[in-house]
């Protein structure tokens, strides 16, 4: 289906295109009745041009949209909490949509949020998203947008991120400092920037410490629904492939917990035989045994910061002030626990 | 602010009340232009009567609303997954709102969902909700509504539940059968029906097995953000108050994991000294040590079933077929693990 044009609206209502355009832009020389009629028709026909962004800006809904890959995920859950906490303070309600890591779903949900007239959008990309036209379109319509965590560097909007590369470097360096010499990496999927960055941080720490990089020590996880099972499977494969590994840096805690479970089952001692560092600091990691050394990712702070940036942008656009996009980088922290040697 | 009346809409547009009423009901003797105008005005004035339900039924948005107390919660997360899985198959998008256990928030969010013209609403009550007028209003407006898990028995709509009382009975009986004679209960908050029912199931199992009920063995948890800490604190208090307890039935797994952590810290052996049964079967419960015996609550199934009932109601209302409300009770299962004696 082709996008609806001003002409179609004009024909539907039997008025001129100029009147339609003026009505959508709230020109004073168009009657209130005509404006209402044009706007309702535009909505019925699902007309979505720049003009709608104007509408978004002038007629506040006090509602923002949030698109995340997975609701059922420790890290994103914390982000949601942070967003809601701050949004409530400012009188905003948050509509949460889950892309289930699908690009198609992500696009549908952006359209839905626009049709529901949210004042702005917060989002973290699906793993399946490799094309950013839907986001560029949004930005050209001047819809306030802030990306967080899983972002696209080339999309021109405000962002809240962590330094995944540096955090992964710290994690791997800690394994090296504790005496590990053959360190494996369970990495995330190939596309998302954060899993690439964590892998690169791991690699850099090895090379800075004169440990040769061995690609056969890197195992890929999808890190979706099967994270825990992937951790068990990779741990099993790793022992079959290599009998000299003494440390693993793992892309996400749930995978690490799978690995610990498998090692426990087959009698590999942690950290005596193999040390493990995870990533994200899931709550669970503090109650399993041994407790998991990991990188704390400030999800709650990230949510608060993302809302703060979005709120500023909504306000500035409303007042027709110039917008400067900003990237906020939040600090991560190594949490030392019992899965590594001191 | 008083609710907006048909009269106000009529005065705003300078037309008769009858025309407004007819326009809202899509009568054929009102022109298309007038209908559009009336509906847009009604929306602008935030008019929310039965007529809007008619609109909801005739003009599908293929979007449903979901209100849950907490997004960041193992059980509700599984429910969300189940709802989304089935909704996607039927081409519906799901707007998720979190009431944060607040009655005021729950009311606001219902209004928001109506204003966003969802085709129907799924909800689980906030702990703070003791008055159900907002739900009765919704039902009298003929908005399709299905409640799940935390429901109000007196609200007249379809529901998906488990038998909390029977499940709690099974859990307590299992402790008795494994040899426990002094069984404590960490219960949930006072208001919600499910925490009352679990408490009653515990009490009934004791009395059916000639174990005297001792109210000093019952500890209350809010089961919100501090669940884990509450479990630790209650475990600590329990040991101070009673030195003869040999079993605990705990309202929710996260509280039970807190208790296990505290017992572990002070050297109480599980299950040798004290046996523990939780409720909900959180993923975490299968990886901590000892693994936790618990009641499996079918969250994913509950989500799927709730959407199924809602979808049926949406369809039947659209076709003007009579609606029969239905309550579906899903089965729970005792998961025997290492925190109890065989």
XYZ file of C-alpha atoms in Angstrom:
684
model
C 0.000 0.000 0.000
C 1.317 3.446 -0.911
C 1.496 6.045 1.825
C -1.503 8.353 2.000
C -0.979 11.801 0.463
C -2.419 15.224 1.193
C -4.207 14.890 -2.131
C -6.095 11.805 -0.991
C -7.231 13.594 2.135
C -8.296 16.572 0.040
C -10.266 14.338 -2.332
C -11.896 12.441 0.520
C -13.184 15.680 2.000
C -13.693 17.494 -1.300
C -11.563 20.490 -0.261
C -8.295 21.897 -1.639
C -4.872 20.404 -0.914
C -3.759 23.799 0.404
C -6.549 23.771 2.964
C -5.589 20.270 4.075
C -1.982 21.311 4.471
C -2.900 24.469 6.381
C -5.353 22.579 8.582
C -2.691 20.058 9.525
C -0.318 22.875 10.394
C -2.958 24.661 12.474
C -2.985 27.854 10.360
C -5.345 30.478 11.820
C -7.159 31.080 8.509
C -8.711 27.615 8.540
C -11.849 27.101 10.633
C -11.784 24.963 13.737
C -14.339 22.586 12.235
C -12.287 22.034 9.102
C -9.153 21.444 11.139
C -10.888 18.804 13.232
C -12.259 17.154 10.139
C -8.920 17.115 8.316
C -7.032 15.781 11.311
C -9.559 13.030 11.962
C -9.530 12.058 8.294
C -5.743 12.062 8.248
C -5.824 9.747 11.211
C -8.462 7.475 9.701
C -6.443 7.202 6.499
C -3.305 6.618 8.539
C -1.567 9.665 7.094
C 1.891 10.004 8.664
C 3.969 12.944 7.404
C 6.066 15.628 9.082
C 2.855 17.408 9.914
C 2.044 14.715 12.387
C 5.225 15.413 14.245
C 4.035 18.993 14.566
C 0.864 17.640 16.040
C 2.886 15.424 18.350
C 4.744 18.439 19.589
C 1.840 20.804 20.038
C -0.738 18.415 21.475
C 0.927 16.582 24.330
C -0.327 13.139 25.256
C 1.901 12.896 28.333
C 2.636 9.382 27.194
C 5.919 8.016 25.921
C 6.644 4.792 24.123
C 9.339 2.284 25.005
C 10.488 -0.450 22.635
C 12.798 -3.092 24.041
C 13.951 -6.444 22.706
C 12.796 -8.497 25.715
C 10.695 -7.534 28.724
C 11.660 -10.772 30.469
C 15.303 -9.955 30.961
C 17.045 -8.866 34.117
C 18.878 -5.937 32.554
C 15.969 -4.507 30.572
C 13.717 -4.971 33.578
C 15.980 -2.654 35.556
C 15.946 -0.156 32.709
C 12.125 -0.233 32.671
C 12.082 0.439 36.406
C 14.365 3.451 35.997
C 12.295 4.866 33.135
C 8.997 4.438 34.975
C 10.382 5.924 38.185
C 11.395 9.149 36.465
C 8.456 9.295 34.049
C 5.976 9.073 36.914
C 7.618 12.014 38.625
C 7.098 14.110 35.501
C 3.509 12.907 35.035
C 4.183 10.648 32.035
C 2.810 7.194 31.435
C 4.971 4.633 29.654
C 3.693 2.284 26.958
C 5.988 -0.732 26.766
C 6.307 -2.773 23.579
C 8.516 -5.802 23.040
C 10.223 -6.298 19.679
C 11.209 -9.892 20.532
C 14.532 -9.139 18.783
C 12.672 -8.822 15.435
C 13.258 -5.981 12.977
C 9.780 -6.342 11.456
C 8.132 -6.153 14.874
C 10.243 -3.124 15.793
C 9.021 -1.268 12.682
C 5.367 -2.165 13.369
C 5.687 -0.957 16.916
C 7.161 2.399 15.917
C 4.136 2.922 13.663
C 1.801 1.916 16.462
C 3.414 4.373 18.867
C 3.124 7.183 16.319
C -0.532 6.374 15.709
C -1.096 6.431 19.484
C 0.444 9.914 19.528
C 3.163 9.417 22.094
C 5.235 12.496 22.942
C 8.496 10.660 22.376
C 10.117 7.259 22.044
C 12.811 5.382 23.957
C 14.301 2.330 22.361
C 16.896 -0.380 22.429
C 17.445 -2.190 19.125
C 16.411 -5.735 18.274
C 19.269 -8.112 17.432
C 17.654 -8.539 14.021
C 17.900 -4.843 13.127
C 20.673 -4.053 10.635
C 18.884 -1.342 8.636
C 18.018 1.972 10.274
C 15.705 3.673 7.795
C 12.746 3.428 10.176
C 14.724 5.399 12.747
C 15.990 7.975 10.262
C 12.375 8.500 9.135
C 11.338 9.069 12.710
C 14.072 11.621 13.243
C 13.252 13.451 10.008
C 9.679 13.723 11.331
C 11.174 15.396 14.385
C 9.802 12.836 16.802
C 11.857 12.923 20.004
C 13.879 9.693 20.178
C 16.498 8.427 22.614
C 18.284 5.117 22.137
C 19.875 3.167 24.960
C 22.138 0.145 25.378
C 21.641 -1.486 21.978
C 22.082 1.539 19.762
C 23.108 2.257 16.173
C 26.101 4.574 16.095
C 25.075 6.097 12.764
C 21.565 7.098 13.826
C 21.518 10.781 14.691
C 19.784 11.041 18.090
C 20.580 11.135 21.795
C 21.902 7.929 23.336
C 22.688 6.366 26.694
C 25.340 3.694 26.614
C 28.047 1.973 28.584
C 31.575 1.374 27.332
C 31.192 -2.321 26.566
C 34.712 -2.607 25.207
C 36.324 -1.136 28.270
C 34.159 -3.189 30.635
C 35.043 -6.401 28.783
C 38.701 -5.381 28.912
C 38.451 -4.945 32.697
C 36.763 -8.334 33.098
C 39.372 -10.151 31.024
C 42.255 -8.268 32.650
C 40.966 -9.376 36.060
C 41.138 -13.013 34.953
C 44.693 -12.454 33.732
C 45.716 -10.715 36.975
C 44.303 -13.609 39.003
C 46.661 -15.973 37.164
C 44.627 -17.282 34.203
C 46.652 -18.016 31.079
C 44.212 -19.744 28.694
C 41.074 -17.662 28.648
C 38.006 -18.573 26.587
C 35.199 -16.183 25.629
C 31.503 -17.038 25.265
C 30.405 -14.152 23.078
C 26.970 -12.857 22.052
C 25.447 -12.905 18.554
C 27.327 -11.473 15.575
C 25.315 -8.334 14.783
C 24.712 -6.254 17.904
C 27.322 -3.642 18.585
C 27.580 -4.483 22.270
C 28.467 -8.111 21.681
C 31.091 -7.041 19.108
C 32.513 -4.518 21.572
C 32.725 -7.038 24.406
C 34.554 -9.432 22.135
C 36.985 -6.686 21.082
C 37.623 -5.739 24.715
C 38.458 -9.378 25.492
C 40.838 -9.543 22.523
C 42.580 -6.299 23.419
C 43.165 -7.380 27.024
C 44.813 -10.570 25.786
C 47.089 -8.781 23.345
C 48.045 -6.051 25.850
C 49.147 -8.833 28.169
C 51.022 -10.909 25.604
C 48.537 -13.738 25.573
C 48.066 -15.040 22.031
C 44.492 -14.783 20.716
C 43.114 -18.203 19.787
C 39.842 -18.030 17.792
C 39.024 -21.634 18.727
C 38.507 -20.401 22.302
C 35.616 -18.144 21.256
C 32.094 -19.647 21.379
C 28.969 -17.893 20.135
C 25.690 -17.685 22.064
C 22.420 -16.286 20.779
C 21.753 -15.006 24.326
C 17.990 -15.233 23.858
C 15.531 -17.622 25.459
C 18.067 -20.446 25.547
C 20.865 -18.533 27.291
C 21.048 -20.900 30.252
C 21.134 -24.009 28.026
C 23.680 -22.351 25.726
C 25.917 -21.816 28.745
C 25.694 -25.491 29.657
C 26.310 -26.632 26.071
C 29.253 -24.311 25.493
C 30.845 -25.312 28.799
C 30.550 -28.935 27.742
C 31.985 -28.309 24.263
C 34.799 -26.196 25.668
C 36.028 -29.065 27.848
C 35.855 -31.468 24.916
C 37.828 -29.083 22.671
C 40.406 -27.838 25.177
C 41.743 -29.353 28.388
C 43.945 -26.423 29.322
C 41.446 -23.580 29.734
C 41.658 -21.915 33.157
C 39.349 -18.900 32.710
C 36.262 -17.785 30.769
C 34.868 -14.327 30.160
C 31.170 -14.744 29.370
C 29.011 -12.209 27.522
C 26.061 -12.376 29.925
C 25.364 -13.717 33.430
C 22.627 -16.157 32.513
C 24.976 -17.953 30.115
C 27.639 -17.946 32.867
C 25.157 -19.497 35.301
C 24.487 -22.243 32.744
C 28.231 -22.867 32.487
C 28.622 -22.993 36.288
C 25.742 -25.488 36.497
C 27.365 -27.747 33.903
C 30.839 -27.532 35.489
C 29.293 -28.326 38.857
C 27.554 -31.375 37.385
C 30.750 -32.838 35.902
C 32.968 -31.997 38.862
C 35.015 -29.073 37.485
C 35.861 -26.800 40.404
C 35.211 -23.041 40.194
C 37.429 -21.065 40.606
C 40.177 -23.664 41.345
C 40.054 -25.346 37.912
C 38.352 -22.625 35.876
C 37.610 -19.012 36.843
C 34.525 -17.314 35.412
C 33.538 -13.669 34.922
C 30.059 -12.814 33.655
C 28.471 -9.574 32.449
C 25.403 -7.612 33.670
C 25.197 -8.498 37.377
C 21.868 -10.289 37.404
C 20.401 -10.644 40.881
C 20.719 -14.397 40.598
C 24.484 -14.104 40.308
C 24.688 -12.990 43.930
C 22.802 -16.017 45.323
C 24.116 -18.988 43.322
C 27.163 -20.853 44.529
C 29.808 -19.943 43.876
C 28.615 -16.367 43.582
C 29.542 -14.928 40.183
C 32.167 -12.275 39.534
C 30.646 -9.965 36.942
C 30.377 -6.501 35.428
C 27.655 -4.378 36.941
C 25.684 -2.630 34.222
C 23.688 0.275 35.643
C 20.282 -0.564 34.121
C 18.228 1.526 36.495
C 20.477 4.568 35.966
C 20.357 3.998 32.238
C 16.560 4.093 32.279
C 16.521 7.287 34.334
C 19.106 8.979 32.150
C 17.321 7.981 28.931
C 14.038 9.442 30.161
C 15.813 12.605 31.272
C 17.265 13.148 27.794
C 13.925 12.418 26.147
C 12.070 14.767 28.464
C 14.501 17.594 27.670
C 14.089 17.007 23.961
C 10.277 16.964 24.203
C 10.345 20.259 26.096
C 12.812 21.955 23.766
C 10.916 20.892 20.656
C 7.692 22.197 22.153
C 9.341 25.553 22.740
C 10.886 25.468 19.261
C 14.396 25.603 20.742
C 17.309 24.036 18.848
C 18.071 20.401 19.702
C 21.571 19.134 20.350
C 21.911 15.365 20.494
C 23.935 14.036 23.372
C 25.515 10.678 24.137
C 25.753 9.837 27.825
C 28.173 7.083 28.805
C 27.488 5.457 32.171
C 30.138 3.779 34.280
C 30.287 0.041 34.824
C 31.885 -1.701 37.782
C 33.660 -5.020 38.271
C 31.917 -6.958 41.069
C 34.424 -9.382 42.574
C 32.855 -12.570 43.915
C 33.689 -16.246 44.451
C 33.878 -17.516 40.843
C 37.365 -16.040 40.432
C 40.579 -16.403 42.442
C 41.764 -13.422 44.488
C -13.804 17.807 37.214
C -17.244 16.444 36.322
C -17.435 13.957 33.491
C -18.226 15.446 30.100
C -21.859 15.018 28.991
C -23.504 14.689 25.602
C -24.970 18.139 26.270
C -21.527 19.712 26.488
C -20.509 18.174 23.195
C -23.759 19.405 21.642
C -23.163 22.936 22.938
C -19.555 22.937 21.785
C -20.643 22.105 18.246
C -23.952 23.964 18.360
C -25.967 20.910 17.315
C -28.693 18.922 19.113
C -28.006 16.342 21.823
C -29.900 13.779 19.769
C -27.552 14.304 16.839
C -24.540 13.908 19.109
C -25.927 10.683 20.505
C -26.775 9.347 17.049
C -23.392 10.367 15.663
C -21.604 8.521 18.444
C -23.695 5.441 17.725
C -22.986 5.656 13.981
C -26.654 6.040 12.970
C -27.059 6.193 9.169
C -29.192 9.368 9.240
C -26.250 11.471 10.457
C -23.757 12.692 7.841
C -20.234 11.329 7.766
C -18.800 14.813 8.367
C -20.923 15.350 11.485
C -19.992 11.953 12.829
C -16.295 12.711 12.427
C -16.714 16.077 14.077
C -18.686 14.703 17.021
C -16.290 11.854 17.613
C -13.236 14.079 17.459
C -14.871 16.577 19.822
C -15.862 13.787 22.195
C -12.264 12.663 22.184
C -10.893 16.168 22.681
C -13.239 16.693 25.628
C -12.305 13.279 26.962
C -15.886 12.030 26.797
C -16.000 8.378 27.906
C -19.489 6.823 27.875
C -20.961 3.571 26.595
C -20.867 5.000 23.111
C -17.097 4.789 23.170
C -17.330 1.109 23.754
C -19.424 0.927 20.602
C -16.629 2.715 18.847
C -14.105 0.337 20.347
C -16.073 -2.571 18.972
C -16.701 -1.289 15.499
C -13.347 0.326 14.789
C -10.701 -2.222 15.639
C -7.256 -1.003 16.612
C -5.800 -4.535 16.710
C -4.134 -3.453 19.921
C -4.853 -4.709 23.404
C -3.822 -3.280 26.750
C -2.186 -5.175 29.588
C -1.981 -3.831 33.132
C 0.180 -5.742 35.581
C 1.485 -4.875 39.038
C 5.185 -5.398 38.219
C 6.948 -6.011 34.908
C 10.125 -6.994 36.731
C 8.803 -10.172 38.254
C 9.468 -13.717 37.194
C 5.848 -14.818 37.204
C 4.389 -11.805 35.406
C 7.224 -11.934 32.915
C 6.127 -15.438 31.939
C 2.536 -14.255 31.660
C 3.639 -11.406 29.357
C 5.479 -13.904 27.164
C 2.371 -16.083 26.883
C 0.153 -13.125 26.018
C 2.529 -11.749 23.389
C 3.054 -15.176 21.822
C -0.656 -15.662 21.210
C -1.445 -12.020 20.414
C 1.200 -11.960 17.676
C -0.360 -14.990 16.047
C -3.676 -13.176 15.842
C -2.083 -9.935 14.604
C -2.502 -7.965 17.836
C 0.047 -5.691 19.451
C 0.199 -5.498 23.228
C 0.603 -2.256 25.177
C 2.049 -3.056 28.603
C 1.472 -0.755 31.565
C 2.743 -1.272 35.091
C 0.538 -0.267 38.029
C 3.417 -0.612 40.512
C 0.860 -2.133 42.931
C -0.932 1.258 43.121
C -4.708 1.648 42.834
C -4.403 5.262 41.601
C -1.968 4.253 38.883
C -4.203 1.358 37.858
C -7.144 3.748 37.360
C -5.049 6.219 35.353
C -3.805 3.440 33.134
C -7.285 2.127 32.388
C -8.225 5.636 31.235
C -5.095 5.840 29.123
C -5.840 2.521 27.457
C -9.401 3.628 26.672
C -8.161 6.889 25.211
C -5.699 4.922 23.070
C -8.664 2.854 21.804
C -7.476 -0.620 22.598
C -9.772 -3.454 21.546
C -9.703 -5.033 24.993
C -7.881 -5.151 28.302
C -6.086 -7.851 30.267
C -5.252 -7.149 33.867
C -3.955 -8.423 37.167
C -4.836 -6.263 40.181
C -2.484 -4.072 42.175
C -2.065 -5.027 45.840
C -3.413 -1.563 46.673
C -6.743 -2.134 44.919
C -9.635 -2.783 47.304
C -12.367 -0.906 45.402
C -13.532 -2.160 42.024
C -15.673 0.666 40.662
C -13.167 1.394 37.885
C -13.574 -2.170 36.669
C -17.347 -2.196 36.972
C -17.434 1.021 34.924
C -15.341 -0.606 32.262
C -17.651 -3.605 32.103
C -20.756 -1.437 31.930
C -19.136 0.288 28.935
C -18.882 -3.171 27.385
C -15.119 -3.020 27.039
C -13.776 -6.572 26.742
C -11.887 -7.340 29.959
C -10.187 -10.479 31.257
C -8.546 -10.648 34.688
C -5.814 -13.101 35.580
C -3.972 -14.254 38.711
C -4.755 -11.329 41.014
C -8.464 -11.025 40.405
C -11.505 -9.687 42.258
C -14.084 -12.419 42.692
C -16.989 -9.928 42.642
C -16.058 -8.302 39.322
C -18.202 -9.764 36.575
C -15.814 -10.700 33.752
C -13.816 -13.661 32.465
C -10.880 -14.781 34.597
C -7.864 -17.071 34.509
C -6.704 -18.290 37.882
C -4.987 -21.063 39.744
C -6.325 -22.714 42.872
C -3.997 -21.005 45.337
C -5.633 -22.639 48.334
C -5.247 -26.138 46.999
C -1.666 -25.516 45.845
C -0.718 -24.189 49.290
C -2.415 -27.197 50.850
C -0.310 -29.515 48.660
C 2.895 -27.665 49.567
C 2.197 -27.812 53.308
C 1.038 -31.419 53.151
C 4.316 -32.346 51.463
C 6.240 -30.832 54.384
C 4.073 -32.821 56.816
C 4.537 -36.061 54.839
C 8.299 -35.566 54.854
C 8.244 -35.532 58.660
C 7.923 -31.816 59.600
C 5.928 -31.170 62.775
C 6.387 -27.414 63.473
C 5.726 -25.622 60.201
C 5.970 -21.855 59.854
C 4.430 -19.796 57.026
C 5.863 -16.639 55.444
C 2.706 -15.194 53.959
C 2.078 -12.373 51.476
C 0.386 -9.017 52.169
C -3.040 -8.876 53.811
C -5.263 -7.704 50.929
C -4.677 -9.779 47.808
C -6.895 -12.802 47.467
C -4.041 -15.095 46.445
C -2.026 -14.427 49.582
C -5.141 -15.003 51.709
C -5.866 -18.248 49.857
C -2.316 -19.547 50.258
C -2.500 -18.841 53.971
C -5.849 -20.661 54.231
C -4.454 -23.672 52.343
C -1.547 -23.835 54.812
C -3.949 -23.667 57.772
C -6.247 -26.331 56.381
C -3.385 -28.760 55.757
C -2.286 -28.368 59.372
C -5.752 -28.952 60.774
C -6.453 -31.941 58.473
C -3.281 -33.501 59.863
C -3.906 -32.722 63.522
C -1.159 -30.143 63.798
C -2.293 -27.231 65.962
C -2.291 -23.851 64.208
C 0.037 -21.378 65.958
C -0.410 -17.783 64.715
C 3.042 -16.840 66.048
C 4.505 -19.037 63.292
C 3.012 -16.827 60.555
C 5.172 -13.947 59.258
C 4.016 -11.312 56.775
C 5.987 -10.186 53.715
C 5.085 -7.346 51.401
C 6.530 -9.424 48.531
C 7.442 -6.304 46.574
C 10.887 -4.896 45.804
C 12.313 -6.091 49.129
C 11.203 -9.738 48.842
C 14.715 -11.133 49.070
C 15.584 -9.006 52.129
C 12.240 -9.845 53.723
C 13.075 -13.516 53.373
C 16.414 -12.995 55.117
C 14.849 -10.894 57.894
C 11.958 -13.277 58.523
C 14.299 -16.264 58.619
C 16.372 -14.456 61.206
C 13.358 -13.481 63.318
C 11.884 -16.957 63.073
C 15.003 -18.508 64.622
C 14.988 -15.906 67.412
C 11.302 -16.534 68.169
C 11.223 -20.333 67.824
C 13.929 -22.948 68.116
C 11.744 -25.894 67.207
C 10.617 -25.061 63.672
C 11.458 -27.807 61.161
C 9.626 -26.617 58.048
C 8.482 -23.408 56.318
C 5.968 -22.891 53.548
C 6.825 -19.581 51.871
C 4.438 -17.483 49.782
C 6.880 -16.791 46.938
C 10.220 -18.150 45.734
C 12.217 -14.940 46.003
C 11.374 -14.689 49.720
C 12.323 -18.363 50.096
C 15.675 -17.712 48.401
C 16.280 -14.894 50.901
C 15.528 -17.315 53.741
C 17.867 -19.972 52.307
C 20.638 -17.359 51.990
C 20.229 -16.335 55.634
C 20.073 -19.935 56.915
C 23.164 -20.717 54.881
C 24.979 -17.735 56.414
C 24.244 -18.772 59.999
C 24.817 -22.482 59.468
C 21.265 -23.837 59.567
C 21.164 -26.903 57.296
C 18.481 -27.235 54.622
C 16.668 -29.646 54.557
C 18.269 -31.470 57.548
C 17.384 -28.755 60.121
C 14.616 -26.934 58.308
C 12.776 -27.919 55.115
C 11.514 -25.189 52.798
C 8.824 -25.090 50.110
C 8.376 -21.961 47.981
C 5.731 -20.878 45.494
C 5.908 -19.900 41.792
C 8.907 -21.865 40.509
C 11.174 -18.971 39.538
C 14.013 -20.013 37.249
C 16.503 -19.074 39.957
C 15.044 -21.745 42.238
C 16.402 -24.473 39.988
C 20.004 -23.192 40.085
C 20.580 -22.147 43.703
C 21.829 -24.665 46.218
C 20.010 -26.404 47.592
C 17.551 -26.262 44.733
C 14.131 -25.160 45.977
C 11.042 -27.354 46.234
C 8.180 -25.188 45.027
C 4.785 -24.936 43.366
C 4.935 -24.430 39.629
C 2.521 -21.715 38.571
C 1.845 -21.877 34.828
C 2.483 -18.210 33.953
C 3.014 -18.741 30.240
C -0.159 -20.827 29.969
C -2.034 -18.238 31.988
C -1.022 -15.513 29.551
C -2.049 -17.595 26.562
C -5.377 -18.542 28.104
C -6.140 -14.942 29.120
C -5.528 -13.688 25.592
C -7.659 -16.506 24.180
C -10.630 -15.499 26.343
C -10.168 -11.832 25.493
C -9.937 -12.545 21.777
C -13.169 -14.539 21.898
C -14.934 -11.727 23.726
C -13.675 -9.086 21.266
C -14.925 -11.191 18.363
C -18.312 -11.935 19.894
C -18.922 -8.309 20.819
C -18.042 -7.254 17.298
C -20.599 -9.679 15.940
C -23.142 -8.592 18.562
C -23.307 -12.115 19.961
C -24.150 -12.652 23.641
C -21.171 -12.828 26.002
C -20.829 -15.493 28.683
C -18.073 -14.867 31.198
C -15.890 -17.851 31.969
C -13.397 -18.628 34.728
C -10.573 -20.923 33.682
C -8.628 -22.606 36.477
C -5.155 -23.816 35.515
C -3.371 -26.665 37.243
C -0.338 -26.166 39.456
C 2.322 -28.765 40.173
C 4.555 -29.513 43.143
C 8.195 -29.510 41.991
C 10.201 -31.682 44.400
C 13.788 -30.547 44.807
C 16.586 -30.552 47.404
C 15.217 -28.086 49.986
C 12.904 -30.761 51.419
C 13.516 -34.303 52.704
C 12.278 -37.219 50.585
